[in-house]
Coordinates of C-alpha atoms in Angstrom, one line a residue:
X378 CA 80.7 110.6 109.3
X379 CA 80.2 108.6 106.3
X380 CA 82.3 110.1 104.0
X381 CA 86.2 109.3 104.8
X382 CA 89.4 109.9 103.4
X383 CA 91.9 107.2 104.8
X384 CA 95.7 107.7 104.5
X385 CA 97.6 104.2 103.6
X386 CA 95.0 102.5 103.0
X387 CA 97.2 100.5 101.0
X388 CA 98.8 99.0 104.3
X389 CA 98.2 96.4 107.0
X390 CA 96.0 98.2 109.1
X391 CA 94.4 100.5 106.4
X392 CA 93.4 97.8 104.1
X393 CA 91.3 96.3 107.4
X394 CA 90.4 99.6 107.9
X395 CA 88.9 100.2 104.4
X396 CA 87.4 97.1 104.2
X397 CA 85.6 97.6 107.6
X398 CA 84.4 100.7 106.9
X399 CA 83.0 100.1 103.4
X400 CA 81.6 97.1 104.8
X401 CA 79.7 99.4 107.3
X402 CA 78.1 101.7 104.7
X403 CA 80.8 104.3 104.1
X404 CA 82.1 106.0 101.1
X405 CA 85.7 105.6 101.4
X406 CA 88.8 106.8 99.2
X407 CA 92.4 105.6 100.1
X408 CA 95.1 108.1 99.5
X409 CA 98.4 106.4 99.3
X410 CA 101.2 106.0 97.0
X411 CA 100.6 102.4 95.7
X412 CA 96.9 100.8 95.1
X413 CA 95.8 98.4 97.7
X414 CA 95.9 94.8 97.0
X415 CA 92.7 94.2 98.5
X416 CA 91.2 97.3 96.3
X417 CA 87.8 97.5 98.1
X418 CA 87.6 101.4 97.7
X419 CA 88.8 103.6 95.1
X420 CA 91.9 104.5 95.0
X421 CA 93.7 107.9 94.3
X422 CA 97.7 108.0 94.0
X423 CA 99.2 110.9 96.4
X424 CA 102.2 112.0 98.2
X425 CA 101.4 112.8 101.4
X426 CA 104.7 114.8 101.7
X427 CA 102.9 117.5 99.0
X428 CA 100.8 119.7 100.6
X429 CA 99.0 120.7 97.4
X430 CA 98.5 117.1 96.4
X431 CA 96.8 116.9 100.1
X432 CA 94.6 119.6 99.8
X433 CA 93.6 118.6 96.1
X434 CA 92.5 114.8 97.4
X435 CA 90.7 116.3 100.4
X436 CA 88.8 119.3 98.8
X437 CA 87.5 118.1 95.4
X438 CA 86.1 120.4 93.0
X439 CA 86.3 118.8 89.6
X440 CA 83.5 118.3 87.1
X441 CA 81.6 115.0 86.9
X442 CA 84.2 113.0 84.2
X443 CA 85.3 111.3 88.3
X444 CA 82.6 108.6 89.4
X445 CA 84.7 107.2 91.5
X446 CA 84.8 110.3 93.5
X447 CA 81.2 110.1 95.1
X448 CA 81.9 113.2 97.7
X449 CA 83.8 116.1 97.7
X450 CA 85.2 117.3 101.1
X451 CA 85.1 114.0 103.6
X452 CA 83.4 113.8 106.9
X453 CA 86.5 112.6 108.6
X454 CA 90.1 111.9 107.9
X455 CA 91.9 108.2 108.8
X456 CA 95.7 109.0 108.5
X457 CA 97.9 105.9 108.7
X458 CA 100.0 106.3 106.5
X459 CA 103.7 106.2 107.1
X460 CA 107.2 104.1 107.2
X461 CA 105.6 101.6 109.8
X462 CA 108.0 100.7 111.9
X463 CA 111.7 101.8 113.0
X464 CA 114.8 100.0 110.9
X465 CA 113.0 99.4 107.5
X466 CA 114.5 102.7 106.2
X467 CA 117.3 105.2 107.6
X468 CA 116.4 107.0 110.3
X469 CA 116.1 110.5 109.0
X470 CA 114.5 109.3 106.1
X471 CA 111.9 107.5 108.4
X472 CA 111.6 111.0 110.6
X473 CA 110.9 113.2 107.9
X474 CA 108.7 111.4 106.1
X475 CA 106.5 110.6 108.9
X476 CA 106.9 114.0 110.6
X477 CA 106.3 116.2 107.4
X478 CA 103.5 113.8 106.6
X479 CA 101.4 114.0 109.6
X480 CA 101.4 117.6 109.6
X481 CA 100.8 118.1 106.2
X482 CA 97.6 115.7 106.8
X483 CA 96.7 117.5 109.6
X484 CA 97.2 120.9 108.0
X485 CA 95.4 120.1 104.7
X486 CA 92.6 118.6 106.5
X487 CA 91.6 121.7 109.0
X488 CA 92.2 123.7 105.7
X489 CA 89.8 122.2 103.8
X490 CA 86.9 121.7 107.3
X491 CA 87.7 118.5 108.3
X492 CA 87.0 118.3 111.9
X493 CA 87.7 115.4 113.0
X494 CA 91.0 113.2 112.3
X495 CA 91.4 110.0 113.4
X496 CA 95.1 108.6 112.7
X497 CA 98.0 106.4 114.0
X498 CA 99.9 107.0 116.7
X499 CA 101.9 103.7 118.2
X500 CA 102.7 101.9 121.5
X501 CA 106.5 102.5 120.3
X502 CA 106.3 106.2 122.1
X503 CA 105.9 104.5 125.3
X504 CA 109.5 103.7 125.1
X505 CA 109.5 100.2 123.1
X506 CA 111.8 97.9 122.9
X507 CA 111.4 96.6 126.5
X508 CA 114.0 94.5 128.1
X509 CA 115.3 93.9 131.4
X510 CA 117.6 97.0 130.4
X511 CA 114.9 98.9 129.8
X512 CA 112.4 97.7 131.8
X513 CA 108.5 99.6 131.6
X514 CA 107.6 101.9 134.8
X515 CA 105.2 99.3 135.5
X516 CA 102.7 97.2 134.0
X517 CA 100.0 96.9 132.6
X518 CA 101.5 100.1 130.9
X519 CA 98.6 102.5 130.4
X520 CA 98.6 106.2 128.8
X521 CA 100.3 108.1 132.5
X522 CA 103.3 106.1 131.5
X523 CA 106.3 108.3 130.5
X524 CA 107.0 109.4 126.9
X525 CA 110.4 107.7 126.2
X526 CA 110.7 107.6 122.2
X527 CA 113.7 105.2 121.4
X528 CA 114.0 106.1 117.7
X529 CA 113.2 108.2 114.6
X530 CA 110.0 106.1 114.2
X531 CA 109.1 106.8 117.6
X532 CA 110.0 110.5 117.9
X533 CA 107.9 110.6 115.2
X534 CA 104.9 109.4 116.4
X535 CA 105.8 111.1 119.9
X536 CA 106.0 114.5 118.1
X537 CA 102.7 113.5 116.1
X538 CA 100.6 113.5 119.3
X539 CA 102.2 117.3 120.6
X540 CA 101.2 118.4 116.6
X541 CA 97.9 117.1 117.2
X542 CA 97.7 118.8 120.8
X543 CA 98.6 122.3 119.9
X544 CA 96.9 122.1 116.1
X545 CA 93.9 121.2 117.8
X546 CA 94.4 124.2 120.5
X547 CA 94.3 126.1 117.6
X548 CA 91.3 124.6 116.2
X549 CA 89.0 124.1 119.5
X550 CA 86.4 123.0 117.6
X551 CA 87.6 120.4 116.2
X552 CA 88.9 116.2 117.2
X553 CA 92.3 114.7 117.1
X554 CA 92.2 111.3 118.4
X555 CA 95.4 109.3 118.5
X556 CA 95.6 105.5 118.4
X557 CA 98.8 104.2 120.0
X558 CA 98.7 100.9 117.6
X559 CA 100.6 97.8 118.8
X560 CA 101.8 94.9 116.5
X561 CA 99.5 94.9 114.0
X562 CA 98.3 91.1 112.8
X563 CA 96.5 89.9 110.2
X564 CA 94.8 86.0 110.4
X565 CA 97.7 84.7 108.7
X566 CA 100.1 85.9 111.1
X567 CA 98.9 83.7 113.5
X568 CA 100.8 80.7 112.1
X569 CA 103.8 82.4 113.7
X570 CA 102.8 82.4 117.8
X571 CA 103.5 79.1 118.5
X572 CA 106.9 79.2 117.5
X573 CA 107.2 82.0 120.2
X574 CA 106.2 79.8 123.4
X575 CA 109.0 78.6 124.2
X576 CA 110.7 82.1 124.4
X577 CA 109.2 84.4 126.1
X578 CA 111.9 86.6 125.5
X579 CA 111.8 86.9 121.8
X580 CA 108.4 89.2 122.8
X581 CA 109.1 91.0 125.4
X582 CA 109.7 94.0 123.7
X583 CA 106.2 94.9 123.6
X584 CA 105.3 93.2 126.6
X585 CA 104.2 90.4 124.4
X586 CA 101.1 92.6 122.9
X587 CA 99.3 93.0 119.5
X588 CA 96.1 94.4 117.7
X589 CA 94.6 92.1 115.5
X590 CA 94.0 94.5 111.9
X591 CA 89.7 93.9 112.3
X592 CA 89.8 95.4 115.7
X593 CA 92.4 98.1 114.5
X594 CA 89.3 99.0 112.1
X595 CA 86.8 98.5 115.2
X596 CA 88.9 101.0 116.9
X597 CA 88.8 103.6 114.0
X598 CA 85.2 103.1 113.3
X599 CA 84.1 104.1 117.2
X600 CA 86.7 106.7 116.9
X601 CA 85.0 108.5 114.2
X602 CA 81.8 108.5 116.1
X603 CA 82.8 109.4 119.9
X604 CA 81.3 112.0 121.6
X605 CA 84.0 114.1 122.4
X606 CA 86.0 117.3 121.3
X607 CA 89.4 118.0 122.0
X608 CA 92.7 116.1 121.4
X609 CA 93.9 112.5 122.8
X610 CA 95.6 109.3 122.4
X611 CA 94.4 105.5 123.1
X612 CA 96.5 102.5 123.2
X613 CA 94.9 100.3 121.3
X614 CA 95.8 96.3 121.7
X615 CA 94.2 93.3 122.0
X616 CA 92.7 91.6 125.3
X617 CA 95.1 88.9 125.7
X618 CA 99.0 88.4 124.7
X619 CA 100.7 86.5 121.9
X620 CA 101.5 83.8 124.7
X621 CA 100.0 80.7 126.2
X622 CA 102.0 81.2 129.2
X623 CA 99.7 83.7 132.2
X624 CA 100.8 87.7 132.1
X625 CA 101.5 87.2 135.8
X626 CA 104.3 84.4 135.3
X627 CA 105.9 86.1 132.2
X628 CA 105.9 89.3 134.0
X629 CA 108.1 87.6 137.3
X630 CA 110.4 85.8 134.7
X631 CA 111.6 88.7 132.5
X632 CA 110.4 91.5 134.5
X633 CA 110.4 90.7 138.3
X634 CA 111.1 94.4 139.5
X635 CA 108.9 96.2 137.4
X636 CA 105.6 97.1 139.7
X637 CA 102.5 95.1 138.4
X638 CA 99.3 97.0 139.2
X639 CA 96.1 95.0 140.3
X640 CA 95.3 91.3 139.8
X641 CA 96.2 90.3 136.0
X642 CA 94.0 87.8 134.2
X643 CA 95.2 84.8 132.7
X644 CA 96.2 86.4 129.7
X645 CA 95.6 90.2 130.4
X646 CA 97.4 92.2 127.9
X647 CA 99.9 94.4 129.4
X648 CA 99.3 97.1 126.9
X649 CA 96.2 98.4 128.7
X650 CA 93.0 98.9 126.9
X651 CA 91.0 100.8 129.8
X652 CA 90.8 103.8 128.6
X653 CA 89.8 103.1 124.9
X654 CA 87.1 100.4 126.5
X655 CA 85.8 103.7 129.1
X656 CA 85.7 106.6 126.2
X657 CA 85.9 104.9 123.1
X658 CA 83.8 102.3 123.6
X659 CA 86.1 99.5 122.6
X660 CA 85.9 96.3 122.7
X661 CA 88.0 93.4 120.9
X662 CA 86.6 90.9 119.1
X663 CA 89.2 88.7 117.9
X664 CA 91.9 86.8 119.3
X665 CA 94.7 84.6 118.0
X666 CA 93.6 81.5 120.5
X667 CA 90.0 81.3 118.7
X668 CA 91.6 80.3 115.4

């Protein structure tokens, strides 16, 4: 698996991801539709909407006049690329791009031998934004909660994980692993949390969760290399919450009839990470209260 194609690398979490990966030993080529700002990796210009343009940066058969091409059909596929998040574009325009994108990722890539395809799902499918009206079944929210996509974006993503399902049904011999991203933060971001402490409301629409970028690319890395065959999906957050006040207390304030399983730690995320600790083996390794 050191050979890897990833999709938006261009982005938040791809240029973490890139940087991780190359920084690990990989060969890595982003695939996106404008060159990464932190351009660790080469980079090769495609629309992920084109099926041929897919297949051509996946399977490459040209002569030697490339260097920057140093393999020809990748290990693995990372696919994060998309319109990140709902209300930055209308919502058809978000739904197709997204929807015809993923498949066309995941189509090119088991046309070309790829098996296994890593790519971003997101916590938004668990039916994000929370409130009071629209409380969680309970918390920490885990992957048996219901489905309950609230927009294009997150049909999208909902839809992505049934693709992946019955693509990889298709395809038993190949992986589809999901990563059900929450807010994505860079270092920098972290100027911004304190200004949220004194409203605990202003977060709770992810139950006051995020995924720092370098363990977004911790998460990829150990999902490339699991030992496992099949098709599923991992929330993926960090270990603690964007507040300084405990899980338990913001939990009875905003959310007091919404069940709360087990004993919560001071500042337990509410997005749980179980599963991706038990089968993925992950484990973050940075938080915003360190800086």
């Amino acid at each position: 698996m050191k050979n890897v194609v990833v999709t938006g690398g261009s982005g938040k979490a791809g240029r973490a991801v890139c940087r991780h990966l190359v920084d690990e030993g990989y060969n890595v080529l982003n695939i996106d539709i404008v060159p990464s700002p932190d351009p660790v990796c080469p980079f090769y210009r495609v629309d992920l909407t084109d099926r041929g343009q897919v297949i051509d940066a996946l399977q490459w058969t040209g002569g030697k006049d490339h260097p920057f091409r140093s393999f020809q059909t990748p290990d693995a596929i990372v696919h994060l690329a998309a319109i990140p998040a709902p209300d930055l574009q209308p919502e058809e325009v978000t739904f197709r791009n997204n929807i015809v994108s993923t498949y066309v990722v995941f189509d090119a890539a088991l046309r070309v031998g790829i098996k296994r395809i890593v790519w971003a799902s997101s916590e938004t499918t668990l039916g994000l934004p929370f409130s009071p009206d629209n409380p969680p079944a309970y918390a920490p929210v885990d992957e048996d909660h219901p489905m309950r996509p609230e927009s294009a974006y997150s049909l999208s993503k909902d839809l992505g994980e049934e693709m992946a399902r019955q693509m990889q049904r298709w395809n038993p011999d190949t992986t589809f692993i999901g990563l059900r991203l929450s807010n994505v933060m860079e270092p920098q971001d972290y100027e911004r949390f304190p200004g949220w402490q004194e409203t605990p409301r202003f977060r709770e629409w992810n139950l006051w969760g995020y995924i720092d970028a370098r363990d977004c690319a911790q998460a990829v890395r150990k999902s490339l290399h699991v030992d496992f065959v099949g098709a599923d999906h991992f929330i993926i957050a960090n270990a603690d919450t964007v507040m300084e006040r405990s899980s338990a207390e913001l939990m009875a304030e905003v959310f007091p009839d919404v069940p709360v399983r087990g004993e919560l730690g001071q500042h337990e995320t509410l997005l749980s990470i179980e599963k991706a600790r038990k089968v993925l083996g992950y484990e973050p390794e940075f938080s915003w209260r360190s800086l």
